[in-house]
XYZ file of C-alpha atoms in Angstrom:
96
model
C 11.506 8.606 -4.127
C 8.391 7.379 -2.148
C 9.912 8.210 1.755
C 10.618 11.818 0.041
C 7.720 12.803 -1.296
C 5.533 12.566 1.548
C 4.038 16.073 1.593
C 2.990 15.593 -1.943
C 1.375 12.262 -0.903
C -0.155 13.671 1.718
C -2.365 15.854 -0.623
C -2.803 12.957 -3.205
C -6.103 10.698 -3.161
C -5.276 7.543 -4.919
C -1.835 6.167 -5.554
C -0.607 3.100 -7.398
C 3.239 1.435 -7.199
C 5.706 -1.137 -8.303
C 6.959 -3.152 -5.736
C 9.850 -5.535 -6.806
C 13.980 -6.022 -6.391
C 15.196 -3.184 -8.234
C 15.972 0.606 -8.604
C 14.619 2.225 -5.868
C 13.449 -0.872 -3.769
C 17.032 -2.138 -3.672
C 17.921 0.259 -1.257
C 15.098 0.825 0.214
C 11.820 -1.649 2.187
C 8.205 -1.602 2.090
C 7.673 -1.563 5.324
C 9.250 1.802 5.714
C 7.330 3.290 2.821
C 4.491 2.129 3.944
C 4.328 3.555 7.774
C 5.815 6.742 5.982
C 2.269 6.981 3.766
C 0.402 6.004 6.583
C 1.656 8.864 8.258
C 0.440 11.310 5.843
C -3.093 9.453 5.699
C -2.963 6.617 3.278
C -3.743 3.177 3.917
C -1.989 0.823 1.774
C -3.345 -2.428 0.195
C -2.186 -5.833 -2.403
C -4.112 -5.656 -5.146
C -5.536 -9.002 -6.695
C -8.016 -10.642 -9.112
C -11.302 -8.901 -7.054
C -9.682 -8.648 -3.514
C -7.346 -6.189 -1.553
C -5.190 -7.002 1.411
C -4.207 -4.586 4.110
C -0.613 -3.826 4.145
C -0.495 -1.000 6.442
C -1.198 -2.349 9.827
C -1.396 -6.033 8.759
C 2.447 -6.114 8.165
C 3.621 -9.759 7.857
C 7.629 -10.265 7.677
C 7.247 -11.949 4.567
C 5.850 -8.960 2.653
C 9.180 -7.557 2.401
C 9.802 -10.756 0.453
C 11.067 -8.589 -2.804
C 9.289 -9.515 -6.244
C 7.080 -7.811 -8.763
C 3.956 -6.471 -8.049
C 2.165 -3.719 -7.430
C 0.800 -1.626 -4.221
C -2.155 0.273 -4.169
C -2.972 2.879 -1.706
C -6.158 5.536 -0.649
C -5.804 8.529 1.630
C -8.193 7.636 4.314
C -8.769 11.479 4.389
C -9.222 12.786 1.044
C -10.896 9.749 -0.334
C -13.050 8.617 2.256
C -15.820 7.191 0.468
C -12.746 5.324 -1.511
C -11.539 3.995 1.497
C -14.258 2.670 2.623
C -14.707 0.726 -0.133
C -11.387 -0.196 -0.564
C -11.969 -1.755 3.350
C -14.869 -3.504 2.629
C -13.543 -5.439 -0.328
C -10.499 -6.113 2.089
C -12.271 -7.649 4.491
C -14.584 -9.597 2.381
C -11.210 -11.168 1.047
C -10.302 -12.204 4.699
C -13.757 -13.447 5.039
C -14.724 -11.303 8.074
């Protein structure tokens, strides 16, 4: 389980997810997962055709909106350079 493995996150770079309706998410909400990996370091992102949005600190009720897709998160930490990155292209997809 995501919530439960977050000393293992914690020493993981790069981590990719299925969010939808089912299995583990049907007891369980993003939200939560997502302040857990921020806790360990991780910043948390949608992925889409060329652009990222922010999930962790950006929450919007409607994300917990259950369907298929996937999350995509860096450890602002151990991947800095990553991260960085990963920011930019997040905020050239808000247009800031």
């Amino acid at each position: 389980a995501l919530s439960s493995g977050a000393v293992t996150f914690a020493r993981t770079r790069y981590l990719t997810f299925q969010y939808d309706y089912k299995g583990y998410w049907e007891s369980h909400n993003l939200q939560d997962v997502v302040k857990t990996l921020d806790g360990v370091g991780h910043t948390c992102y949608w992925p889409g055709d060329d652009k990222l949005w922010r999930i962790t600190e950006c929450w919007q009720d409607f994300y917990g909106y259950k369907t298929y897709s996937y999350v995509v998160c860096v450890n602002r930490n151990l991947a800095p350079q990553l991260h960085e990155r990963m920011e930019a292209k997040f905020k050239a997809t808000i247009g800031s």
